[in-house]
Short mmCIF file of C-alpha atoms in Angstrom, two decimals:
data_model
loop_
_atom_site.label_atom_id
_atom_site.label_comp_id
_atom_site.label_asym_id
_atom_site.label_seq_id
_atom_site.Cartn_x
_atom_site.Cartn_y
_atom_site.Cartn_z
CA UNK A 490 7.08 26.80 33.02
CA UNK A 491 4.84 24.09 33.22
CA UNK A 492 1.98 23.65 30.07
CA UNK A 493 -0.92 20.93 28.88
CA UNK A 494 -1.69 20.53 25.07
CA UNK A 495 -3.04 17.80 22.58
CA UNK A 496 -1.00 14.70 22.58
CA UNK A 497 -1.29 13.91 18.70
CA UNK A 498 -0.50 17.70 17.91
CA UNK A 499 2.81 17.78 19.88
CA UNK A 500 3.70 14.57 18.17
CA UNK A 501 3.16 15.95 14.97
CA UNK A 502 5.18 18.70 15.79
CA UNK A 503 7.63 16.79 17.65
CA UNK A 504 8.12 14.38 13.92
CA UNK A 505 8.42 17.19 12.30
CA UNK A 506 11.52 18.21 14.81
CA UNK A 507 13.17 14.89 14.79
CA UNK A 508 14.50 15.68 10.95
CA UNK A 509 16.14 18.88 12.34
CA UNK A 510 17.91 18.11 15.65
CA UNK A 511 21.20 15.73 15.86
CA UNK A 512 20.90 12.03 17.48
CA UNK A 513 24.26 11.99 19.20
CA UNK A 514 24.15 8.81 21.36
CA UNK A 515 27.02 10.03 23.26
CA UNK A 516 25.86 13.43 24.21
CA UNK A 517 21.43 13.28 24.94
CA UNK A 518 21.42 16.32 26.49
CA UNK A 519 22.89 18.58 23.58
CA UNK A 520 21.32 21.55 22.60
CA UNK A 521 21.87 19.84 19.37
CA UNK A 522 19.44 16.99 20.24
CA UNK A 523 16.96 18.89 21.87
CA UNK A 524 13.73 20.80 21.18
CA UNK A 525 12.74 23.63 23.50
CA UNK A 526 9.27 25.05 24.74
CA UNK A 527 8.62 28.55 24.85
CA UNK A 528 5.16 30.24 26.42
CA UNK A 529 3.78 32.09 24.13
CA UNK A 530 0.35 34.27 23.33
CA UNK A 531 -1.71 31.45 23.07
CA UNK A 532 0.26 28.17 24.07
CA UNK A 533 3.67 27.19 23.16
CA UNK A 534 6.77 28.31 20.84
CA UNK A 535 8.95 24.71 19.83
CA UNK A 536 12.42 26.26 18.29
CA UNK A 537 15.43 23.82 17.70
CA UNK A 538 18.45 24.02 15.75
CA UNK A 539 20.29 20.81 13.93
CA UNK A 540 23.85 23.20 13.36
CA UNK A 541 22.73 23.11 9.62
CA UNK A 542 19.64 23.94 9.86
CA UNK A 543 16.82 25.17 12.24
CA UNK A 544 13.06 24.93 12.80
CA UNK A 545 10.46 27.09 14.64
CA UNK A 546 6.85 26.46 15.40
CA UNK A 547 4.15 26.29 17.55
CA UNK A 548 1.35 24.33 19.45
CA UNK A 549 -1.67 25.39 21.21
CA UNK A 550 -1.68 24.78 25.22
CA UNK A 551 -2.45 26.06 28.60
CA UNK A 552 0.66 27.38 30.43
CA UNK A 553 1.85 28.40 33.48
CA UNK A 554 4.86 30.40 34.90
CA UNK A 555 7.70 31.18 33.19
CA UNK A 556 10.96 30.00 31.78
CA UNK A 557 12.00 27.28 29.48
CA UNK A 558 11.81 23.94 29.04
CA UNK A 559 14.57 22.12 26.93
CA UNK A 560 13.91 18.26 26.37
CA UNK A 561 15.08 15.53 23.63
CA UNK A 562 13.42 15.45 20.63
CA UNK A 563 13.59 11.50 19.96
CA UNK A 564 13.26 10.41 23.49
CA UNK A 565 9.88 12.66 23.95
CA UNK A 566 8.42 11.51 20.29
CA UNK A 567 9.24 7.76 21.11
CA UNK A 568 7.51 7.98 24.52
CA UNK A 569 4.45 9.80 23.51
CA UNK A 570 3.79 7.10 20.46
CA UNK A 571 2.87 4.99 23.44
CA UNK A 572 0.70 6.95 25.05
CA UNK A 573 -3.20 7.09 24.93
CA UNK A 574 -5.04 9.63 26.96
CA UNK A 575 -5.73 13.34 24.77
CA UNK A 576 -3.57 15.33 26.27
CA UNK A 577 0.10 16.03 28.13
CA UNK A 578 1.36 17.67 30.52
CA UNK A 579 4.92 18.85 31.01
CA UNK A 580 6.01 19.81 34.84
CA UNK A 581 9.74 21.08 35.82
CA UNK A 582 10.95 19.91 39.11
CA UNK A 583 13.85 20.28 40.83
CA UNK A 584 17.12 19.99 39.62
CA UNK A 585 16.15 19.96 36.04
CA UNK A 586 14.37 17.31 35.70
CA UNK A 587 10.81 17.73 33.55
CA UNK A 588 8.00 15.49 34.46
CA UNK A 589 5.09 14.42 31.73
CA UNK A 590 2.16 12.85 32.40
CA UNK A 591 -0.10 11.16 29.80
CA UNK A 592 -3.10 9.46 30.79
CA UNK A 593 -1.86 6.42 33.21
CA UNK A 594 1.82 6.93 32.18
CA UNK A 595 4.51 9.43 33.82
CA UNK A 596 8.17 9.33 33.17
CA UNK A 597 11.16 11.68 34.10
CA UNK A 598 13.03 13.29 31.50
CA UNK A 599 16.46 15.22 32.15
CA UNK A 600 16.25 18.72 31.01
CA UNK A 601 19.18 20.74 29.16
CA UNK A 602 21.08 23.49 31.55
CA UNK A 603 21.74 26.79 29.28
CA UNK A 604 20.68 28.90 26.48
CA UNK A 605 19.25 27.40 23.81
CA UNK A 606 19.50 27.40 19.72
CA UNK A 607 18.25 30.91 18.83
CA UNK A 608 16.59 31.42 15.23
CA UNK A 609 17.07 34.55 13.14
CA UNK A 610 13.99 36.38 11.50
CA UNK A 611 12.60 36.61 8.01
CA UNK A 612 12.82 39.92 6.14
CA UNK A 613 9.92 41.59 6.07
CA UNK A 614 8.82 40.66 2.51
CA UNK A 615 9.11 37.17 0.81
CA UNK A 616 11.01 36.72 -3.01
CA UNK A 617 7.64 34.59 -3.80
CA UNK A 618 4.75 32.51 -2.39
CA UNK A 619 4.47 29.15 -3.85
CA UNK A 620 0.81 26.51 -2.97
CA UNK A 621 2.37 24.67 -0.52
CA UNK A 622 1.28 21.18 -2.39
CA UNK A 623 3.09 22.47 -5.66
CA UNK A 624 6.00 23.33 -4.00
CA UNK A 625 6.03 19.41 -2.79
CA UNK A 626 5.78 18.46 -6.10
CA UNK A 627 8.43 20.40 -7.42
CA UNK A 628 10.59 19.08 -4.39
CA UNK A 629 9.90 15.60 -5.05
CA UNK A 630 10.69 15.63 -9.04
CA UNK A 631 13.50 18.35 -8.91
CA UNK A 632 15.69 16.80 -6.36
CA UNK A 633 15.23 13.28 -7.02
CA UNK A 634 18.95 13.68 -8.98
CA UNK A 635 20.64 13.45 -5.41
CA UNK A 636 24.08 11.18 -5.02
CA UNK A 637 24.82 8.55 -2.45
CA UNK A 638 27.90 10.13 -1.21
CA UNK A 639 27.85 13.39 0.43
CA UNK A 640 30.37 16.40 -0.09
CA UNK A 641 30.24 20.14 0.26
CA UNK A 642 29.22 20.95 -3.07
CA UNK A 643 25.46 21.43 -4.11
CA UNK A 644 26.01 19.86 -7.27
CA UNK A 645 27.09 16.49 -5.58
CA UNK A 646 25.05 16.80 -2.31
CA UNK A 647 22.27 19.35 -2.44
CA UNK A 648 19.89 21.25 -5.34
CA UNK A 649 19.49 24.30 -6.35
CA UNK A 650 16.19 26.66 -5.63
CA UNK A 651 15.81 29.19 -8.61
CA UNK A 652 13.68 32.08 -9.28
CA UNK A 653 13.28 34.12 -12.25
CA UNK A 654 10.86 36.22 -13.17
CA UNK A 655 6.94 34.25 -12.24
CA UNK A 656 8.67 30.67 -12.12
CA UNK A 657 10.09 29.06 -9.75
CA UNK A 658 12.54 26.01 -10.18
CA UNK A 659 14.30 23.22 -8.26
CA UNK A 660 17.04 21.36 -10.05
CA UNK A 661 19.54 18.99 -8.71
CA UNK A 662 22.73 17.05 -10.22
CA UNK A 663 24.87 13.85 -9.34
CA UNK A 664 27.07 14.78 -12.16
CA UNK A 665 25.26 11.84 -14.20
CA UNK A 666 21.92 13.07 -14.54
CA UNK A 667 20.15 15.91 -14.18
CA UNK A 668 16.61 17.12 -12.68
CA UNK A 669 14.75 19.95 -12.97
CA UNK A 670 10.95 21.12 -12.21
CA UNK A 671 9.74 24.32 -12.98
CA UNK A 672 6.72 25.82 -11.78
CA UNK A 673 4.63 29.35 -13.05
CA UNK A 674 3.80 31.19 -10.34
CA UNK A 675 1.95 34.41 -11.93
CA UNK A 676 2.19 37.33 -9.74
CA UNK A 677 3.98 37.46 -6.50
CA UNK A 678 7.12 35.53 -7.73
CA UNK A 679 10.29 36.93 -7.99
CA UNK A 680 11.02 39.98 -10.55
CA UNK A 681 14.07 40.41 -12.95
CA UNK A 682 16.88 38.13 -13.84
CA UNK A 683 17.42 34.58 -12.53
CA UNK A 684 18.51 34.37 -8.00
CA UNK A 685 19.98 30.52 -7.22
CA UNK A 686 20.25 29.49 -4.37
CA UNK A 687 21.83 26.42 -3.19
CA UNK A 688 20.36 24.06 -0.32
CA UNK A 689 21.99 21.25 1.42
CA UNK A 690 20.19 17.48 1.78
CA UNK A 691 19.21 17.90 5.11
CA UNK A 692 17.60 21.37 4.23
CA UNK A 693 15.34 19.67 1.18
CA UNK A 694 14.63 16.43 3.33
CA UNK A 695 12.83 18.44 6.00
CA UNK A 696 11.19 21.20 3.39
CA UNK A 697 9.52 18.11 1.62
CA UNK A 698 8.00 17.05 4.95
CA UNK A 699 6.76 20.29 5.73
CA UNK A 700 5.30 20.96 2.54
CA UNK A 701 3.50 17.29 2.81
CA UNK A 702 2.18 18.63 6.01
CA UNK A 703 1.34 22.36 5.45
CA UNK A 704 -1.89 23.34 4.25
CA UNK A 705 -0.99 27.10 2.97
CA UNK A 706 1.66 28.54 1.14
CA UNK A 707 4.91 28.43 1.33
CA UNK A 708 7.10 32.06 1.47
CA UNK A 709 10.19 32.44 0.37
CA UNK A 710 12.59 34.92 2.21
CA UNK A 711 16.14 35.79 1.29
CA UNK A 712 18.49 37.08 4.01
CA UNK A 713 22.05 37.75 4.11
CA UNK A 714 23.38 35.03 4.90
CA UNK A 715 20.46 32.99 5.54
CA UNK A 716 17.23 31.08 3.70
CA UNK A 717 13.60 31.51 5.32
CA UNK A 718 11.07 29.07 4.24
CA UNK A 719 7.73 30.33 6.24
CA UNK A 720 4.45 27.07 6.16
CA UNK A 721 2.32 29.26 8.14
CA UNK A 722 3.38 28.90 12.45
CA UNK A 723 6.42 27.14 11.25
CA UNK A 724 9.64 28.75 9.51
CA UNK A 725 12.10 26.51 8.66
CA UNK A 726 15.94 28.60 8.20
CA UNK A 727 19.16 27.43 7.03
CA UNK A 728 22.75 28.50 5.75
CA UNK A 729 22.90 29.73 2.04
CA UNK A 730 25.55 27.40 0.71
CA UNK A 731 28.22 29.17 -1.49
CA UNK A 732 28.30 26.63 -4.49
CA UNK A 733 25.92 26.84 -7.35
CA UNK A 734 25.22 24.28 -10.54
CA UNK A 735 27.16 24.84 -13.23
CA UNK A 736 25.32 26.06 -16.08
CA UNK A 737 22.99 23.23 -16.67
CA UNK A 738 21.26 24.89 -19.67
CA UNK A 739 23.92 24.16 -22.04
CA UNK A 740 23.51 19.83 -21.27
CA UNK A 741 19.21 20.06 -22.46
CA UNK A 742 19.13 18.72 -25.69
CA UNK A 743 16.69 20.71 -28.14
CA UNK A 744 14.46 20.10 -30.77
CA UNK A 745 14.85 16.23 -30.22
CA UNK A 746 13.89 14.07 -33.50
CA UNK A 747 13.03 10.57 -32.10
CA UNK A 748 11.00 10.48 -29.33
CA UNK A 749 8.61 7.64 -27.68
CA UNK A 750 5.84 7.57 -25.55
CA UNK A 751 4.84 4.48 -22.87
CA UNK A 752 3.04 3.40 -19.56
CA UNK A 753 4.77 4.97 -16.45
CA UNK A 754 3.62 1.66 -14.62
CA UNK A 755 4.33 -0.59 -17.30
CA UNK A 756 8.15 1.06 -17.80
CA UNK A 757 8.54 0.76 -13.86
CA UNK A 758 7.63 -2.36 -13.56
CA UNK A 759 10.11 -3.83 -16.35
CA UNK A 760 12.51 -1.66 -14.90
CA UNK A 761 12.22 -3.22 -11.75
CA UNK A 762 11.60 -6.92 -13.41
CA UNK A 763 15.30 -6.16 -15.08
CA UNK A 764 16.75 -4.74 -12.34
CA UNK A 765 18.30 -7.49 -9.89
CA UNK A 766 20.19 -8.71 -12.92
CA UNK A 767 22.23 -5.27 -12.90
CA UNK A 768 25.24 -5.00 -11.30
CA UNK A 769 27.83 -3.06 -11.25
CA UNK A 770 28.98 0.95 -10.39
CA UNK A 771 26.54 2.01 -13.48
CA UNK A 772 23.71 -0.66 -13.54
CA UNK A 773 23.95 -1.13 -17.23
CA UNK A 774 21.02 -2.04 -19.18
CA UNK A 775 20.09 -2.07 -23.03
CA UNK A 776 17.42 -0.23 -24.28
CA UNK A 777 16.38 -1.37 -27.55
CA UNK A 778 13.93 1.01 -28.87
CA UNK A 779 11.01 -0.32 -31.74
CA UNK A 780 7.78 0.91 -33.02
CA UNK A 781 5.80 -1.51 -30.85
CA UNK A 782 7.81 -1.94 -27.78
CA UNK A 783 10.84 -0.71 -25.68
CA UNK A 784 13.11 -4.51 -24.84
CA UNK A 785 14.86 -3.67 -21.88
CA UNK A 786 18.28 -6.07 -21.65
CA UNK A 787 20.68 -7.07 -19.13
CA UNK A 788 23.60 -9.58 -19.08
CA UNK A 789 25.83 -10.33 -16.36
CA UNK A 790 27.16 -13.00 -14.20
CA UNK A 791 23.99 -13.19 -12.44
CA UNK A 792 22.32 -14.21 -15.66
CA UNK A 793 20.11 -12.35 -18.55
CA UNK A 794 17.22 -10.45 -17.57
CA UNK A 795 14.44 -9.55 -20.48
CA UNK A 796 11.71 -7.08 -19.99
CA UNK A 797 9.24 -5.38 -22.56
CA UNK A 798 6.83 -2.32 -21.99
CA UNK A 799 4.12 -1.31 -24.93
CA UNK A 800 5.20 2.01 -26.33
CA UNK A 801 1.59 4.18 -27.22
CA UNK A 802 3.39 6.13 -29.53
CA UNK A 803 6.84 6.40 -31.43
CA UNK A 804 8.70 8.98 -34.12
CA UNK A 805 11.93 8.09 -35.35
CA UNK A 806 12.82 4.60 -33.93
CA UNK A 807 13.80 2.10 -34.15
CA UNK A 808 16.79 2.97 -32.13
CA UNK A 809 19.24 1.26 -29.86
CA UNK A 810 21.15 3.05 -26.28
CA UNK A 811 22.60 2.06 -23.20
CA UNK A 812 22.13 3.88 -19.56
CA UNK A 813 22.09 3.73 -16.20
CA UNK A 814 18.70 1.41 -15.05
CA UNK A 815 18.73 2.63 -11.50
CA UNK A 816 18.45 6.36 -12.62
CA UNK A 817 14.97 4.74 -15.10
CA UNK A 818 13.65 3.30 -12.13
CA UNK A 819 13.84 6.78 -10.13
CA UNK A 820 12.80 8.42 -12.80
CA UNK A 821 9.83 6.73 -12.93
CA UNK A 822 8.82 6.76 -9.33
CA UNK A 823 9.19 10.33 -8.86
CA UNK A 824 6.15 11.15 -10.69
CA UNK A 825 2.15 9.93 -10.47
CA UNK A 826 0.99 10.59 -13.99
CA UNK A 827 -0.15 7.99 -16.64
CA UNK A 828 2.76 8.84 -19.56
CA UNK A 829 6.31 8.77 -20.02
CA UNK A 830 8.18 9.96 -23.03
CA UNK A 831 11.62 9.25 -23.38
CA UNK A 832 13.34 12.19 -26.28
CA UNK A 833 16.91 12.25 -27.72
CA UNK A 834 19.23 13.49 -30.86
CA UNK A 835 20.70 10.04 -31.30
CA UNK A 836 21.81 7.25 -28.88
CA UNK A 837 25.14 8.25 -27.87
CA UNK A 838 24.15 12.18 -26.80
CA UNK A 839 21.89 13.34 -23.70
CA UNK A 840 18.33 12.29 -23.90
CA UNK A 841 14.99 13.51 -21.64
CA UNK A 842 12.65 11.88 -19.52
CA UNK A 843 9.43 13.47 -19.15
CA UNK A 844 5.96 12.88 -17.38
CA UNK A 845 3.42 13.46 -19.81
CA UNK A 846 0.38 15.27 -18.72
CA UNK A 847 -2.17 18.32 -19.08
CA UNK A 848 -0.72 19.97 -16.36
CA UNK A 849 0.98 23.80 -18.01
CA UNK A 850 1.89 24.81 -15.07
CA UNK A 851 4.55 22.62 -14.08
CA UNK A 852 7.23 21.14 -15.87
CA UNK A 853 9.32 18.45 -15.21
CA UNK A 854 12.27 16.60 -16.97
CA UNK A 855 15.42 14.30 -16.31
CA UNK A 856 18.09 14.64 -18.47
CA UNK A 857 20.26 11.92 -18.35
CA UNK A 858 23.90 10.30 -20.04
CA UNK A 859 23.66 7.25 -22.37
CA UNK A 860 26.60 5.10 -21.22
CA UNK A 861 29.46 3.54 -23.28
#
């Protein structure tokens, strides 16, 4: 098969890509590290698999013949970032080699010999549809919680997709801290009691992009064994992992008696002012709560950091906690609105971090562990 199409649509596509397939240094031509071309009704099917999980999509070209063509995803993106004319051109020679041509430059790239990565198809109707740019928002403030190290348990390595009746929720855990972001959907989400579902890093790292990128809703499939996550040409599948959260529920605190409200920029930057001070597995910091401002403290070897932020508006302080700063500071770059409010029982049990905003539709929350 040999095919032409837009240069800076392949590449888009081909970005995209590069967060599903597997850079293995010692093995190029895996089917692994590769994307592969299909013809299709009007241009070109671009399916790869990562093992974990795998993407489909498409591009708009003018083809010829038949067959496939198998090529590496980084080498191809890397190449075409160089180039300048409008379009490419892919040609297969002899022996498996693939020639492309854009504008003045040509290069040889070594094809893969085999079948390649095959994706399974959706069921025929999705659990919900969710605006693609509200999924991305859930995405970005309900996984936020995730851990450095990786394991094979969603609750230390992955978060957790829920649907339950018209909402639709993604929460995550590092067994510190908790985030969740729930979203009302209206009609066309799911129906009946509550469906988890657990999703691997990997998984959410590429959903986020494709949500940034999409322009129409997302749908949400269920197989057997198997997610399907549809951004119109593109469909994004991966493994249903096994593990679920525990129940989270119980760790919200309710009807929370002090509770402050402050600058999300003005918290984030004395987070960040206090912040190379902390040291340390848990980044301990001192919080010491007022009616007129929140005193952020650290002491270590590296010296004594001080930071203040104005609070707008306060109900039962003045109170004292420590916590984690580190787990503050993503807290507060996770979300774009103007308000913060910070709610807890008393200092040594679970408090909240919320955005404050007009927004009903979404909710979003950290719950995190004063430390001792």
């Amino acid at each position: 098969m040999d095919f032409t199409t837009d240069r800076e649509a392949l590449l888009a596509e081909l970005n995209l890509f590069a967060g599903v397939v597997e850079n293995r240094p010692s093995d190029p031509l895996s089917m692994f590290s590769n994307v592969t071309f299909r013809p299709s009704e009007n241009g070109c099917e671009l399916t790869a698999s990562g093992g974990e999980i795998g993407l489909r999509s498409s591009i708009t070209a003018e083809t010829s013949g038949e067959g496939l063509l198998s090529v590496p995803v980084s080498l191809l993106a890397r190449w075409l970032k160089e180039g300048r004319a409008e379009n490419v051109s892919f040609h297969e020679t002899d022996q498996n080699w693939i020639q492309v041509r854009c504008g003045g430059n040509d290069t040889r790239i070594p094809g893969r010999v085999g079948d390649p990565p095959t994706l399974l198809e959706p069921p025929a109707d999705p659990l919900c549809t969710v605006p693609s740019e509200m999924f991305a928002t859930l995405l970005r403030s309900g996984s936020y919680a995730f851990p450095a190290a990786v394991d094979a348990s969603v609750a230390t390595a992955g978060a957790q997709v829920e649907i339950e009746g018209s909402s639709v929720r993604i929460v995550s855990s590092d067994h510190s801290r908790l985030a969740y972001s729930s979203a009302t959907l209206g009609d066309g989400a799911g129906s009946g009691g509550k469906q988890a579902f657990g999703l691997g890093m990997k998984a959410i790292s590429e959903l986020t992009l494709l949500a940034r990128s999409s322009d129409s809703g997302m749908r949400f499939f269920e197989g057997e064994n198997h997610l399907f996550f549809e951004f119109g040409h593109r469909l994004l599948v991966c493994a249903k992992l096994a593990d679920r959260l525990p129940e989270y529920e119980h760790v919200i605190p309710r009807d929370c008696p002090v509770r402050v409200r402050t600058s999300r920029e003005g918290l984030l930057a004395a987070v960040q002012a206090a912040l190379p001070f902390s040291i340390g597995d848990f980044n301990r910091a001192k919080l010491d709560i007022g009616d007129e401002f929140i005193r952020i403290d650290v002491t270590s070897v590296r010296g004594e950091a001080i930071s203040e932020v104005e609070i707008l508006e306060a109900m039962g302080t003045p109170v004292s906690l420590l916590l984690n700063l580190v787990h503050l500071r993503d807290f507060a770059k996770s979300f774009d609105c103007g308000v913060v409010a910070l709610e807890f029982n008393t200092p040594d049990t679970a408090f909240i971090l919320r955005p404050v905003d007009e927004d009903d539709t979404i909710e979003h929350f950290c719950v995190g562990m004063p430390l001792v």
